[in-house]
Amino acid sequence: MFYREAGQYKTSYEADQATFPVLQDRIGMIVILAVAFVVVPLTMSSFVINSVLIPFLIFSLAAIGLNLLLGYAGQLSLGTGAFMGVGAYACYKLTTIFPDANIILLIIVSGFASAAIGTVFGLPSLRIKGFYLMVGTLAAQFFLSWCFIRIPWLYNNNVSGAIEVPTRAVFGIPVSGPNATPVTRYLIVLTIVVVMTWIASNLVRGRIGRMWMAVRDMDIAAELIGIRLPRTKLLAFAVSSFYCGVAGAMMVFLWLGAAEPDAFNINRSFLILFMIIIGGLGSLIGSFIGAAFIWGLPIMLKSVPETFGISIGSATLEHLQFMVVGALIIFFLIVEPHGLARLWQIAKQKLRVWPFPY
Amino acid sequence: MNILYRVFIDPFMQMGQAPDLLVQTLWEGLVAGVLYALIALGFVLIFKASGVFNFAQGIMVVFAALTLVGLHALLRKWGVSSGMVAAYLALAITIVVMFALAWCIERAILRPLVNQPDIILFMATFGLTYFLVGLGELVFGGEPKSMITEDLGLPRGAIEIKMLGGFVSLQKIDIAAAVIASVMVTSLALFFQKTRIGRALRAVADSHKAALSVGISLEQVWVVVWFAAGIVALTTGIMWGARSSVSFALEIVAFKALPVLVLGGLTSIPGAIVGGLIIGIGEKLGEFYWGPLLGSGIEAWFAYLIALIFLLVRPQGLFGERIIERI
């Protein structure tokens, strides 16, 4: 009744091809953005912002990065964690070399370093695919993790082997480091994520995105209709690593404040992969839903026994949490193999015909 | 020039100067290779029969070993006086547990997810991994345990052989591991080639649909093959546990098996074995002779490097089936 595009006439191609052609979607988007930009910083406690919302946004961005590669271009990669690490370490080195530069600019620039490394490790994709390619990208993961530990130059010869974020201010407001308030960091992360999501959504429905999807669906056929495979695949690796690199740099500079090499290990790659599988392959909204699910689930599970007044030891709780997460992953794969994004689509379709199903 | 000398000449000089050390390194590589090959074998069995890239093989190794050790301790507590009897009783019960696990996996995961894309099944084995990690830690606790080597009648100690102007020391448990592994591979090969159900397994590996149409029960085949992978996991767990200890750190051996898999080809049992040996030996030689050049710890990615270089030349692996694609 409320969600219906009847009567919304389009008089130009631009209007027809807009990101949100339906009026209600546009209104909904504006409401969501208004809540995210205005209501959340005013009402939420800094704990919620710092430990729930900021990581959710950062992981969403990394998930979008992997989704571009796996969901759109069809290249299975497990190097996400390492590419995030490249972004983080590149940003750290850049801010060491240029201490006066704008840190937000450096975070974006460090994405390019990650993109370069990602392109190099994408080279095997020209020869191999599927699970073989996955193992190839694991080489990137383990090699880069090893580099983060063994090359002291990367962490400025710090004895602890970790990188610590210095305080950097933009226009006199501290943005990173211990003095930055969660709200400032949240707003910067939110802005970067919104802008990059908007770019991604235009990328995937344009020429490049269609090339990627053609390669994903059948690479030989794509080659026959004139798509250059090496270029397309490497571009997918570069763009994906760029997104992951920016996410990694934000993770260290705007969320954690310090990071050890362990923060970018294989488990991080798997976590991001979970997010897009659960959320939905080849769907940007799925990346957000998946990130919310995977990041929010353990937090929610932690609070369940407390609300029922049952006291369980923290170790037992953690083990149970593992079991529940594992079981839920299997459950969702069985119920909806196309991810939670498909459920969202179905709900929208139902809403469109409601209350008269015919 | 100096770098080239250190990379291409110096390591071989070292090998020539101390042949006994080289033999020792080769032997250690071989033993590690046998264990990698065993894990890869579990992967290959399942991949061939059900097309599932089973990430949970690593945790199945841990789970099997933990069950064995845990049951042994429990039986001793309940008053089974002889350690030997308890050990073999625990072994029998563990085999039953592995069968139950295979049955549950077939029921809860494979059957509902039949005909889904590979990546979905791969993710499902991830869910399984999480579940088993949680279950294992909940039931048996997270602290490392020692394997019941003596009660199982496995030998301890080392043999020293005098050769090439030096000593080579061979751990008896390693020799036992090699022997048991070869016995198991032989019996698996016989099982595949000679028995009725083995033929059914091979038929399913060739084509699910054709096998279904001649009346082979996919469900039964899957249970059998996951059970076989469980037995392989149990053996691996005992051997690996006897070398170090039984803990969840063992889970990472799954990552060691992946390069073995791509090297040997995902669908080939001989490939898994040969690949395992190549990776094991290559890794130990690389670590010992070339490792000091780069700093330690290159074991973590050296195997992947070998596999990656190999894949660029032969994308389907050593013995894998050539992938022919049509539009």
mmCIF file of C-alpha atoms in Angstrom, chain B residues 27 247 298:
data_model
loop_
_atom_site.group_PDB
_atom_site.id
_atom_site.type_symbol
_atom_site.label_atom_id
_atom_site.label_comp_id
_atom_site.label_asym_id
_atom_site.label_seq_id
_atom_site.Cartn_x
_atom_site.Cartn_y
_atom_site.Cartn_z
ATOM 1 C CA TRP B 27 63.967 -37.856 6.454
ATOM 2 C CA SER B 247 45.481 -29.493 21.010
ATOM 3 C CA ILE B 298 59.350 -19.186 5.971
#
